[in-house]
Amino acid sequence: MIQYILECIAFQLLFLVIYDFFLKKETFFQWNRVYLIGTFVLSLILPWVKIEAFKQQVPQTFARYPEYLWGLQNEAVVVDSNDATWWNVTWQEGILYGGMLLALLLFGLKIRQLYLLRKSGEKVIYPLFTQIVITNSNIAFSFFKSIFIGDKVLKMKHDTIIAHELVHIKQRHTYDLLFFEFMRIVGWFNPLVYVYQNRISELHEFIADAQVSKEHKSDHYEQLLAQVFQTEHISFINQFFTQSLIKKRIIMLQKSKSKKVWQLKYLLLVPMVLGMLLYTSCEVDPKSDSKETIDSTSLKSSLEFSYAVVDEAPIFPGCEDADDKRACFNEKIQKHISKHFNYPQAAQDANIEGRVNVMFNINSEGIIENIKLRGPDKLLEDEVERIIKRLPEMTPGKHKGKAVNVPFSIPVQFQLQEDNTANMVSEISDDTEMEPLYYVNDRKITKLEMEAIDPNTIESIFILKDQKAIDKYGEEGRNGVVEIRIKK
């Protein structure tokens, strides 16, 4: 998600550079309106577009640090899907949602401000618009099909002002501004959304000025613009008297109409978009959240390197002072899976279960990357991917003193019980000091025998707890039972 946001912002910046340097001063106002709205929408779509033809033009082999597969014995516990809670969000997500909530509240205050103005004003209904007269005020702006105008403005010659605001109404400029207002709520952290909204608001005034100046004398209109008035500071209304814009509007009114040949400038968009498509289709970003599907051959090949163990394993946050950092890592990652697990309801309804094999790299910067999955259904794969993506940044593993990429593999078992309760393999709970029973292929073994098992020979691990363990194994299974299946 972070990569997507950064790509959107980067694309918007490039589009704005083209606009400010090549298009902003031209009088192709309607073209520029389409450009601003269109490029913003494009910036949201392009990061998702992958062109297969472009992929084939870029070499697939890149120099990287050596990788060492780190295999851990992943013990399991049955987790009920009802244990998953909707409020399991990271602090980054908390900031994001908190900012969106604050932006939404500010938007609500602006709407309330408009509502109070409308309520306090005197309404005069015309065929094309509703005029709302505000007492003891100099304001003049439009919102949808309403023109808010101060009674002091009505005392002067105001025909050009009404005509100006009617252009905003007829061309539905309010929709443009509300679109960017919504984008400000969703992307409150993106400064370029505010720049886009400022540019489109400025452009609306140029469009209205150009239309009105065809029917009114330019010198009178410019004299009117040069006056100083007050206005309401609301970001999604079309304001007639905006002091910061008056000078620009006068300059644009005096500007000669741009020659049609300069419309060729819009062709700059073509190589820009092609370059963006090339980037999104062919990039190999070590910090990307890419997902690949593992075929059986590649998974088996990867597991054959389990003896190449790194000197220093990656350190999970909170394990820095642990005596056995590997064991702590195993415990933390299992707790992470258990905490964030949520069996997809669609998979439950379709009775989909099975094991999802997931591999991912903890790269030389401690970032999770290159997530690869193989499972019985995309619903289960997507759930595992979601959980793995939420892993925190770690201290990278080291080999011979150098930070290296450390691939990590873990099987995640989804199982529907007879009562249709969704369960998944995670970790053995540490809420009891009592020793569980261990069974390998239905044969009882000791804990020492269990610890001696090569993790790469394990096909699946299940845990039975509480009443389910007692029902199957009697009182002997009161402390839980670990059922291990070895590959044949």
Short mmCIF file of C-alpha atoms in Angstrom, two decimals:
data_model
loop_
_atom_site.label_atom_id
_atom_site.label_comp_id
_atom_site.label_asym_id
_atom_site.label_seq_id
_atom_site.Cartn_x
_atom_site.Cartn_y
_atom_site.Cartn_z
CA MET A 1 0.00 0.00 0.00
CA ILE A 2 2.80 2.41 0.83
CA GLN A 3 4.40 1.78 -2.54
CA TYR A 4 1.06 2.43 -4.27
CA ILE A 5 0.64 5.74 -2.44
CA LEU A 6 4.18 6.85 -3.30
CA GLU A 7 3.68 5.93 -6.95
CA CYS A 8 0.41 7.90 -7.08
CA ILE A 9 2.08 10.97 -5.59
CA ALA A 10 5.07 10.67 -7.95
CA PHE A 11 2.79 10.41 -11.00
CA GLN A 12 0.73 13.39 -9.84
CA LEU A 13 3.89 15.44 -9.41
CA LEU A 14 5.01 14.67 -12.96
CA PHE A 15 1.58 15.54 -14.36
CA LEU A 16 1.57 18.84 -12.45
CA VAL A 17 5.06 19.69 -13.71
CA ILE A 18 3.81 19.35 -17.30
CA TYR A 19 0.75 21.46 -16.47
CA ASP A 20 2.61 24.27 -14.71
CA PHE A 21 5.44 24.55 -17.22
CA PHE A 22 3.63 23.94 -20.52
CA LEU A 23 -0.16 24.28 -20.20
CA LYS A 24 -1.10 26.60 -17.36
CA LYS A 25 -0.56 29.86 -19.27
CA GLU A 26 -2.47 28.76 -22.37
CA THR A 27 -6.10 29.76 -22.92
CA PHE A 28 -7.27 26.20 -23.61
CA PHE A 29 -9.27 26.28 -20.42
CA GLN A 30 -11.61 23.38 -21.12
CA TRP A 31 -8.72 21.21 -22.30
CA ASN A 32 -6.85 22.06 -19.11
CA ARG A 33 -9.90 21.15 -17.04
CA VAL A 34 -10.02 17.72 -18.65
CA TYR A 35 -6.25 17.40 -18.20
CA LEU A 36 -6.32 18.11 -14.46
CA ILE A 37 -9.19 15.77 -13.66
CA GLY A 38 -8.05 13.10 -16.11
CA THR A 39 -4.43 12.98 -14.95
CA PHE A 40 -5.44 12.79 -11.30
CA VAL A 41 -7.66 9.79 -12.05
CA LEU A 42 -4.87 8.29 -14.18
CA SER A 43 -2.44 8.61 -11.28
CA LEU A 44 -4.75 6.42 -9.18
CA ILE A 45 -5.16 3.78 -11.90
CA LEU A 46 -1.70 3.52 -13.47
CA PRO A 47 0.05 1.84 -10.50
CA TRP A 48 -2.30 -1.12 -10.95
CA VAL A 49 -1.78 -1.45 -14.70
CA LYS A 50 0.71 -4.08 -15.86
CA ILE A 51 1.40 -4.40 -19.59
CA GLU A 52 2.67 -7.87 -20.43
CA ALA A 53 4.44 -6.67 -23.59
CA PHE A 54 6.48 -4.20 -21.53
CA LYS A 55 7.41 -6.90 -19.02
CA GLN A 56 9.09 -8.96 -21.71
CA GLN A 57 11.39 -6.12 -22.70
CA VAL A 58 13.12 -5.91 -19.32
CA PRO A 59 15.69 -8.46 -18.12
CA GLN A 60 14.40 -10.57 -15.25
CA THR A 61 17.78 -11.25 -13.62
CA PHE A 62 19.14 -8.72 -11.16
CA ALA A 63 22.18 -8.80 -8.89
CA ARG A 64 21.17 -9.35 -5.27
CA TYR A 65 22.64 -10.32 -1.94
CA PRO A 66 22.93 -14.08 -1.41
CA GLU A 67 19.84 -15.64 0.12
CA TYR A 68 19.75 -18.26 2.85
CA LEU A 69 16.61 -20.22 3.54
CA TRP A 70 15.78 -20.21 7.21
CA GLY A 71 13.48 -23.04 8.25
CA LEU A 72 11.74 -23.03 11.63
CA GLN A 73 9.52 -25.65 13.18
CA ASN A 74 6.16 -23.96 13.18
CA GLU A 75 3.99 -25.34 15.95
CA ALA A 76 0.28 -24.78 15.72
CA VAL A 77 -2.90 -23.94 17.55
CA VAL A 78 -6.46 -24.06 16.31
CA VAL A 79 -7.83 -20.51 16.24
CA ASP A 80 -11.54 -19.86 15.93
CA SER A 81 -12.38 -17.33 13.27
CA ASN A 82 -14.64 -15.57 15.74
CA ASP A 83 -11.51 -14.61 17.68
CA ALA A 84 -10.47 -12.28 14.87
CA THR A 85 -11.26 -8.69 15.77
CA TRP A 86 -11.94 -5.81 13.41
CA TRP A 87 -9.94 -3.35 15.50
CA ASN A 88 -6.62 -5.11 14.88
CA VAL A 89 -4.96 -2.18 13.13
CA THR A 90 -1.36 -1.04 13.09
CA TRP A 91 -0.35 2.38 14.40
CA GLN A 92 0.25 3.49 10.80
CA GLU A 93 -3.31 2.51 9.89
CA GLY A 94 -4.52 4.28 13.03
CA ILE A 95 -2.88 7.53 11.89
CA LEU A 96 -4.31 7.11 8.38
CA TYR A 97 -7.86 6.49 9.56
CA GLY A 98 -7.58 9.18 12.23
CA GLY A 99 -6.53 11.74 9.62
CA MET A 100 -9.40 10.70 7.36
CA LEU A 101 -11.84 11.09 10.24
CA LEU A 102 -10.50 14.56 11.05
CA ALA A 103 -10.70 15.59 7.37
CA LEU A 104 -14.27 14.31 7.24
CA LEU A 105 -15.16 16.35 10.33
CA LEU A 106 -13.68 19.48 8.75
CA PHE A 107 -15.71 18.80 5.61
CA GLY A 108 -18.81 18.49 7.77
CA LEU A 109 -18.06 21.88 9.36
CA LYS A 110 -17.82 23.46 5.90
CA ILE A 111 -21.18 21.94 4.92
CA ARG A 112 -22.66 23.26 8.16
CA GLN A 113 -21.27 26.71 7.37
CA LEU A 114 -23.02 26.64 3.99
CA TYR A 115 -26.21 25.38 5.59
CA LEU A 116 -26.25 28.25 8.09
CA LEU A 117 -25.65 30.78 5.31
CA ARG A 118 -28.48 29.32 3.26
CA LYS A 119 -30.78 29.23 6.27
CA SER A 120 -30.08 32.85 7.23
CA GLY A 121 -30.31 34.25 3.69
CA GLU A 122 -33.29 35.48 1.72
CA LYS A 123 -34.07 33.07 -1.13
CA VAL A 124 -35.16 34.20 -4.58
CA ILE A 125 -35.88 31.36 -7.02
CA TYR A 126 -35.13 31.84 -10.73
CA PRO A 127 -35.50 29.28 -13.57
CA LEU A 128 -31.76 28.54 -13.73
CA PHE A 129 -30.66 29.14 -10.16
CA THR A 130 -31.63 30.07 -6.63
CA GLN A 131 -30.32 33.40 -5.38
CA ILE A 132 -29.58 33.58 -1.66
CA VAL A 133 -29.08 37.10 -0.37
CA ILE A 134 -26.91 37.43 2.73
CA THR A 135 -27.52 40.55 4.79
CA ASN A 136 -24.69 42.96 5.63
CA SER A 137 -22.21 41.02 3.48
CA ASN A 138 -19.99 41.40 0.39
CA ILE A 139 -19.74 37.69 -0.46
CA ALA A 140 -20.39 36.26 -3.91
CA PHE A 141 -20.04 32.57 -4.75
CA SER A 142 -21.94 29.61 -6.18
CA PHE A 143 -22.56 26.08 -4.93
CA PHE A 144 -24.40 23.66 -7.21
CA LYS A 145 -27.43 25.68 -8.45
CA SER A 146 -27.35 28.29 -5.69
CA ILE A 147 -25.72 31.71 -5.90
CA PHE A 148 -24.87 33.25 -2.52
CA ILE A 149 -24.56 37.02 -2.82
CA GLY A 150 -24.25 39.79 -0.24
CA ASP A 151 -26.80 42.60 -0.11
CA LYS A 152 -23.96 45.12 -0.43
CA VAL A 153 -23.03 43.59 -3.79
CA LEU A 154 -26.61 43.93 -5.02
CA LYS A 155 -26.45 47.68 -4.44
CA MET A 156 -23.80 48.01 -7.16
CA LYS A 157 -23.90 46.86 -10.77
CA HIS A 158 -23.89 43.10 -10.30
CA ASP A 159 -25.06 41.67 -13.63
CA THR A 160 -21.55 40.49 -14.51
CA ILE A 161 -21.23 38.76 -11.14
CA ILE A 162 -24.46 36.82 -11.63
CA ALA A 163 -23.43 35.94 -15.20
CA HIS A 164 -20.05 34.78 -13.91
CA GLU A 165 -21.58 32.49 -11.28
CA LEU A 166 -24.07 31.13 -13.81
CA VAL A 167 -21.15 29.84 -15.87
CA HIS A 168 -19.99 27.86 -12.84
CA ILE A 169 -23.50 26.44 -12.43
CA LYS A 170 -24.01 25.54 -16.09
CA GLN A 171 -20.62 23.82 -16.37
CA ARG A 172 -21.07 21.98 -13.05
CA HIS A 173 -17.83 23.24 -11.54
CA THR A 174 -19.01 22.28 -8.06
CA TYR A 175 -18.67 18.60 -9.01
CA ASP A 176 -14.99 19.11 -9.86
CA LEU A 177 -14.28 20.75 -6.53
CA LEU A 178 -16.22 18.15 -4.54
CA PHE A 179 -14.28 15.38 -6.29
CA PHE A 180 -11.00 16.86 -5.06
CA GLU A 181 -12.56 17.56 -1.66
CA PHE A 182 -13.33 13.85 -1.38
CA MET A 183 -9.76 13.06 -2.45
CA ARG A 184 -8.57 15.40 0.32
CA ILE A 185 -10.47 13.30 2.84
CA VAL A 186 -9.12 9.98 1.58
CA GLY A 187 -5.61 11.29 0.87
CA TRP A 188 -5.33 14.01 3.51
CA PHE A 189 -1.59 13.32 3.79
CA ASN A 190 -0.96 14.03 0.08
CA PRO A 191 -0.04 17.70 -0.48
CA LEU A 192 -0.58 17.39 -4.22
CA VAL A 193 -4.33 16.89 -3.77
CA TYR A 194 -4.49 20.44 -2.42
CA VAL A 195 -2.40 21.68 -5.35
CA TYR A 196 -4.75 19.99 -7.81
CA GLN A 197 -7.80 21.52 -6.14
CA ASN A 198 -6.17 24.95 -6.21
CA ARG A 199 -5.36 24.60 -9.91
CA ILE A 200 -8.88 23.48 -10.84
CA SER A 201 -10.47 26.28 -8.79
CA GLU A 202 -8.22 28.80 -10.51
CA LEU A 203 -9.13 27.33 -13.89
CA HIS A 204 -12.86 27.60 -13.14
CA GLU A 205 -12.46 31.35 -12.69
CA PHE A 206 -10.61 31.66 -16.00
CA ILE A 207 -13.38 29.72 -17.76
CA ALA A 208 -16.13 31.90 -16.28
CA ASP A 209 -14.21 35.11 -16.98
CA ALA A 210 -13.67 34.11 -20.60
CA GLN A 211 -17.39 33.41 -21.09
CA VAL A 212 -18.63 36.60 -19.43
CA SER A 213 -16.08 38.86 -21.15
CA LYS A 214 -17.62 37.93 -24.51
CA GLU A 215 -20.81 39.80 -23.56
CA HIS A 216 -19.45 42.58 -21.32
CA LYS A 217 -16.81 45.17 -21.90
CA SER A 218 -13.47 43.92 -20.68
CA ASP A 219 -12.43 47.25 -19.17
CA HIS A 220 -15.54 47.41 -16.98
CA TYR A 221 -15.12 43.76 -15.96
CA GLU A 222 -11.47 44.28 -15.08
CA GLN A 223 -12.36 47.33 -13.03
CA LEU A 224 -14.87 45.22 -11.12
CA LEU A 225 -12.31 42.50 -10.54
CA ALA A 226 -9.82 44.98 -9.18
CA GLN A 227 -12.07 45.82 -6.23
CA VAL A 228 -11.42 44.17 -2.87
CA PHE A 229 -14.20 42.17 -1.25
CA GLN A 230 -14.56 39.66 1.53
CA THR A 231 -15.49 36.04 0.91
CA GLU A 232 -16.13 32.81 2.75
CA HIS A 233 -13.07 30.54 2.84
CA ILE A 234 -14.62 27.26 1.74
CA SER A 235 -12.50 25.08 -0.51
CA PHE A 236 -15.27 23.57 -2.63
CA ILE A 237 -17.25 26.68 -3.67
CA ASN A 238 -16.68 28.95 -6.66
CA GLN A 239 -15.88 32.35 -5.20
CA PHE A 240 -16.11 35.48 -7.32
CA PHE A 241 -14.03 37.74 -5.09
CA THR A 242 -10.84 35.83 -4.24
CA GLN A 243 -8.13 38.43 -3.76
CA SER A 244 -5.24 36.06 -4.47
CA LEU A 245 -6.77 35.24 -7.87
CA ILE A 246 -7.86 38.71 -9.01
CA LYS A 247 -4.46 39.67 -10.48
CA LYS A 248 -4.14 36.36 -12.33
CA ARG A 249 -7.66 36.72 -13.72
CA ILE A 250 -6.98 40.21 -15.02
CA ILE A 251 -3.76 39.02 -16.68
CA MET A 252 -5.56 36.09 -18.28
CA LEU A 253 -8.36 38.36 -19.54
CA GLN A 254 -5.79 40.57 -21.24
CA LYS A 255 -3.98 37.59 -22.75
CA SER A 256 -4.48 36.84 -26.43
CA LYS A 257 -6.16 33.58 -27.33
CA SER A 258 -3.60 30.79 -27.68
CA LYS A 259 -2.90 29.48 -31.18
CA LYS A 260 -4.33 26.06 -31.92
CA VAL A 261 -0.91 24.72 -32.80
CA TRP A 262 -0.01 24.90 -29.10
CA GLN A 263 -2.57 22.19 -28.44
CA LEU A 264 0.19 19.85 -29.54
CA LYS A 265 1.64 20.37 -26.07
CA TYR A 266 -0.93 17.91 -24.77
CA LEU A 267 0.92 15.21 -26.70
CA LEU A 268 3.57 15.44 -23.96
CA LEU A 269 1.15 13.31 -21.99
CA VAL A 270 1.68 10.34 -24.31
CA PRO A 271 5.39 9.62 -23.58
CA MET A 272 4.77 10.46 -19.92
CA VAL A 273 2.01 7.84 -19.58
CA LEU A 274 4.01 5.29 -21.58
CA GLY A 275 6.96 5.82 -19.26
CA MET A 276 4.73 5.30 -16.24
CA LEU A 277 3.31 2.10 -17.74
CA LEU A 278 6.83 0.88 -18.42
CA TYR A 279 7.73 1.55 -14.80
CA THR A 280 4.66 -0.11 -13.30
CA SER A 281 4.94 -3.12 -15.62
CA CYS A 282 8.64 -3.80 -15.32
CA GLU A 283 9.84 -2.49 -11.99
CA VAL A 284 11.59 -4.87 -9.62
CA ASP A 285 11.40 -3.06 -6.32
CA PRO A 286 13.06 -4.77 -3.34
CA LYS A 287 10.56 -3.10 -1.04
CA SER A 288 7.49 -3.93 -3.07
CA ASP A 289 4.64 -6.00 -1.74
CA SER A 290 4.65 -8.26 -4.79
CA LYS A 291 2.92 -11.60 -4.65
CA GLU A 292 3.80 -14.61 -6.75
CA THR A 293 2.33 -18.07 -6.90
CA ILE A 294 4.71 -20.89 -6.03
CA ASP A 295 4.54 -23.97 -8.16
CA SER A 296 5.35 -27.33 -6.63
CA THR A 297 8.79 -27.49 -8.24
CA SER A 298 10.00 -24.12 -7.00
CA LEU A 299 8.79 -24.82 -3.47
CA LYS A 300 10.57 -28.14 -3.31
CA SER A 301 13.74 -26.63 -4.73
CA SER A 302 13.72 -23.88 -2.12
CA LEU A 303 13.29 -26.29 0.76
CA GLU A 304 16.34 -28.30 -0.30
CA PHE A 305 18.55 -25.44 0.89
CA SER A 306 17.38 -25.67 4.49
CA TYR A 307 20.88 -26.54 5.76
CA ALA A 308 22.30 -23.19 4.61
CA VAL A 309 21.58 -21.44 7.89
CA VAL A 310 22.50 -17.80 8.46
CA ASP A 311 24.95 -16.89 11.21
CA GLU A 312 22.54 -14.36 12.72
CA ALA A 313 18.83 -14.82 12.11
CA PRO A 314 16.52 -11.83 11.59
CA ILE A 315 15.31 -10.34 14.86
CA PHE A 316 11.61 -9.74 15.36
CA PRO A 317 10.79 -6.49 17.24
CA GLY A 318 10.73 -7.32 20.94
CA CYS A 319 13.26 -10.16 20.64
CA GLU A 320 16.40 -8.01 20.83
CA ASP A 321 17.20 -9.09 24.39
CA ALA A 322 15.97 -12.69 24.12
CA ASP A 323 18.48 -15.46 24.86
CA ASP A 324 17.19 -17.57 21.98
CA LYS A 325 16.32 -15.08 19.26
CA ARG A 326 15.27 -17.76 16.79
CA ALA A 327 12.77 -19.24 19.23
CA CYS A 328 11.54 -15.75 20.04
CA PHE A 329 11.15 -15.04 16.32
CA ASN A 330 9.13 -18.21 15.91
CA GLU A 331 6.93 -17.32 18.85
CA LYS A 332 6.37 -13.74 17.69
CA ILE A 333 5.52 -14.62 14.11
CA GLN A 334 3.07 -17.27 15.26
CA LYS A 335 1.42 -14.81 17.62
CA HIS A 336 1.23 -12.30 14.77
CA ILE A 337 -0.53 -14.85 12.56
CA SER A 338 -2.87 -15.84 15.38
CA LYS A 339 -3.73 -12.24 16.20
CA HIS A 340 -4.49 -11.08 12.67
CA PHE A 341 -6.07 -14.27 11.34
CA ASN A 342 -9.58 -14.11 9.92
CA TYR A 343 -10.94 -17.07 7.98
CA PRO A 344 -12.63 -15.55 4.88
CA GLN A 345 -16.39 -15.91 5.18
CA ALA A 346 -16.69 -16.66 1.46
CA ALA A 347 -14.27 -19.57 1.92
CA GLN A 348 -16.29 -20.87 4.87
CA ASP A 349 -19.52 -20.67 2.89
CA ALA A 350 -17.89 -22.59 0.02
CA ASN A 351 -16.34 -25.15 2.41
CA ILE A 352 -12.86 -24.27 1.16
CA GLU A 353 -10.00 -25.49 3.34
CA GLY A 354 -6.44 -26.69 2.99
CA ARG A 355 -2.85 -25.63 3.40
CA VAL A 356 -1.31 -22.45 2.02
CA ASN A 357 2.46 -22.54 1.64
CA VAL A 358 3.90 -19.07 1.97
CA MET A 359 7.47 -17.93 1.40
CA PHE A 360 8.77 -14.40 1.79
CA ASN A 361 12.08 -12.62 2.09
CA ILE A 362 13.25 -10.58 5.03
CA ASN A 363 15.61 -8.45 2.99
CA SER A 364 18.90 -6.84 3.96
CA GLU A 365 16.98 -3.86 5.38
CA GLY A 366 14.58 -5.97 7.43
CA ILE A 367 11.65 -5.34 5.08
CA ILE A 368 9.19 -8.06 4.08
CA GLU A 369 9.25 -8.59 0.32
CA ASN A 370 8.70 -11.08 -2.48
CA ILE A 371 5.69 -12.87 -0.99
CA LYS A 372 5.03 -16.17 -2.78
CA LEU A 373 2.02 -18.34 -2.11
CA ARG A 374 0.61 -21.68 -3.15
CA GLY A 375 -2.72 -22.83 -1.82
CA PRO A 376 -5.98 -24.51 -2.75
CA ASP A 377 -7.87 -21.26 -3.39
CA LYS A 378 -7.16 -17.58 -3.96
CA LEU A 379 -9.37 -16.63 -1.02
CA LEU A 380 -7.05 -18.46 1.37
CA GLU A 381 -3.93 -17.16 -0.40
CA ASP A 382 -5.18 -13.56 -0.12
CA GLU A 383 -5.82 -13.97 3.61
CA VAL A 384 -2.32 -15.29 4.24
CA GLU A 385 -0.84 -12.52 2.10
CA ARG A 386 -2.76 -9.92 4.11
CA ILE A 387 -1.37 -11.29 7.37
CA ILE A 388 2.22 -11.48 6.11
CA LYS A 389 2.08 -7.93 4.75
CA ARG A 390 1.33 -6.70 8.25
CA LEU A 391 4.57 -8.07 9.67
CA PRO A 392 6.67 -5.25 11.15
CA GLU A 393 10.11 -4.17 9.97
CA MET A 394 12.80 -6.37 11.51
CA THR A 395 16.51 -6.33 12.20
CA PRO A 396 17.95 -8.07 9.11
CA GLY A 397 19.78 -11.39 9.28
CA LYS A 398 23.55 -11.51 8.85
CA HIS A 399 25.92 -14.00 7.31
CA LYS A 400 29.67 -13.57 7.59
CA GLY A 401 29.09 -10.10 9.01
CA LYS A 402 27.00 -8.87 6.08
CA ALA A 403 23.25 -8.19 6.06
CA VAL A 404 21.58 -10.69 3.72
CA ASN A 405 18.17 -11.60 2.37
CA VAL A 406 16.67 -14.40 4.43
CA PRO A 407 13.79 -16.33 2.85
CA PHE A 408 11.36 -17.74 5.38
CA SER A 409 8.73 -20.38 4.72
CA ILE A 410 5.75 -21.42 6.77
CA PRO A 411 2.69 -23.59 6.04
CA VAL A 412 -0.65 -22.14 7.10
CA GLN A 413 -3.43 -24.67 7.48
CA PHE A 414 -7.07 -23.66 7.08
CA GLN A 415 -9.49 -26.23 8.43
CA LEU A 416 -13.26 -26.28 8.77
CA GLN A 417 -14.38 -28.36 11.75
CA GLU A 418 -17.61 -30.34 11.82
CA ASP A 419 -19.36 -27.45 13.54
CA ASN A 420 -18.23 -25.28 10.62
CA THR A 421 -16.00 -23.29 12.91
CA ALA A 422 -13.07 -21.86 10.95
CA ASN A 423 -9.63 -22.76 12.22
CA MET A 424 -6.04 -22.20 11.16
CA VAL A 425 -2.69 -23.58 12.21
CA SER A 426 -0.69 -21.04 14.19
CA GLU A 427 1.29 -21.58 17.40
CA ILE A 428 1.14 -23.63 20.59
CA SER A 429 -0.35 -21.39 23.21
CA ASP A 430 1.94 -20.50 26.07
CA ASP A 431 -0.92 -20.01 28.53
CA THR A 432 -0.13 -23.33 30.26
CA GLU A 433 3.01 -24.93 31.60
CA MET A 434 1.59 -28.46 31.13
CA GLU A 435 3.11 -30.64 28.41
CA PRO A 436 0.83 -31.65 25.51
CA LEU A 437 0.87 -35.02 23.76
CA TYR A 438 2.76 -35.42 20.48
CA TYR A 439 1.70 -37.70 17.63
CA VAL A 440 3.50 -38.25 14.32
CA ASN A 441 1.41 -40.01 11.69
CA ASP A 442 -0.84 -41.30 14.50
CA ARG A 443 2.15 -42.62 16.50
CA LYS A 444 2.78 -41.17 19.96
CA ILE A 445 6.25 -39.66 20.43
CA THR A 446 8.15 -37.75 23.09
CA LYS A 447 8.92 -34.04 23.02
CA LEU A 448 12.59 -34.80 22.32
CA GLU A 449 11.61 -36.91 19.32
CA MET A 450 9.35 -34.12 18.13
CA GLU A 451 12.15 -31.54 18.39
CA ALA A 452 14.43 -33.78 16.34
CA ILE A 453 12.08 -33.79 13.35
CA ASP A 454 13.40 -31.99 10.25
CA PRO A 455 10.94 -29.10 9.68
CA ASN A 456 11.19 -29.58 5.93
CA THR A 457 9.73 -33.09 6.19
CA ILE A 458 6.58 -31.82 7.89
CA GLU A 459 3.45 -31.77 5.75
CA SER A 460 1.14 -30.28 8.37
CA ILE A 461 0.76 -29.63 12.07
CA PHE A 462 -2.55 -29.52 13.95
CA ILE A 463 -3.34 -28.76 17.56
CA LEU A 464 -6.32 -30.05 19.46
CA LYS A 465 -7.18 -28.22 22.66
CA ASP A 466 -9.64 -28.45 25.51
CA GLN A 467 -12.77 -30.54 24.87
CA LYS A 468 -11.79 -31.50 21.32
CA ALA A 469 -8.55 -33.04 22.55
CA ILE A 470 -10.36 -34.89 25.35
CA ASP A 471 -13.06 -36.16 22.97
CA LYS A 472 -10.43 -37.72 20.72
CA TYR A 473 -7.72 -38.82 23.18
CA GLY A 474 -9.54 -39.01 26.51
CA GLU A 475 -8.18 -37.54 29.73
CA GLU A 476 -4.65 -38.06 28.42
CA GLY A 477 -5.24 -35.22 25.97
CA ARG A 478 -6.39 -32.70 28.58
CA ASN A 479 -3.27 -30.56 28.09
CA GLY A 480 -3.64 -30.51 24.32
CA VAL A 481 -2.43 -32.72 21.49
CA VAL A 482 -0.01 -31.88 18.67
CA GLU A 483 -0.73 -33.92 15.54
CA ILE A 484 2.11 -33.93 12.99
CA ARG A 485 1.90 -35.40 9.50
CA ILE A 486 5.18 -36.28 7.79
CA LYS A 487 5.51 -36.12 4.01
CA LYS A 488 5.53 -39.48 2.27
#
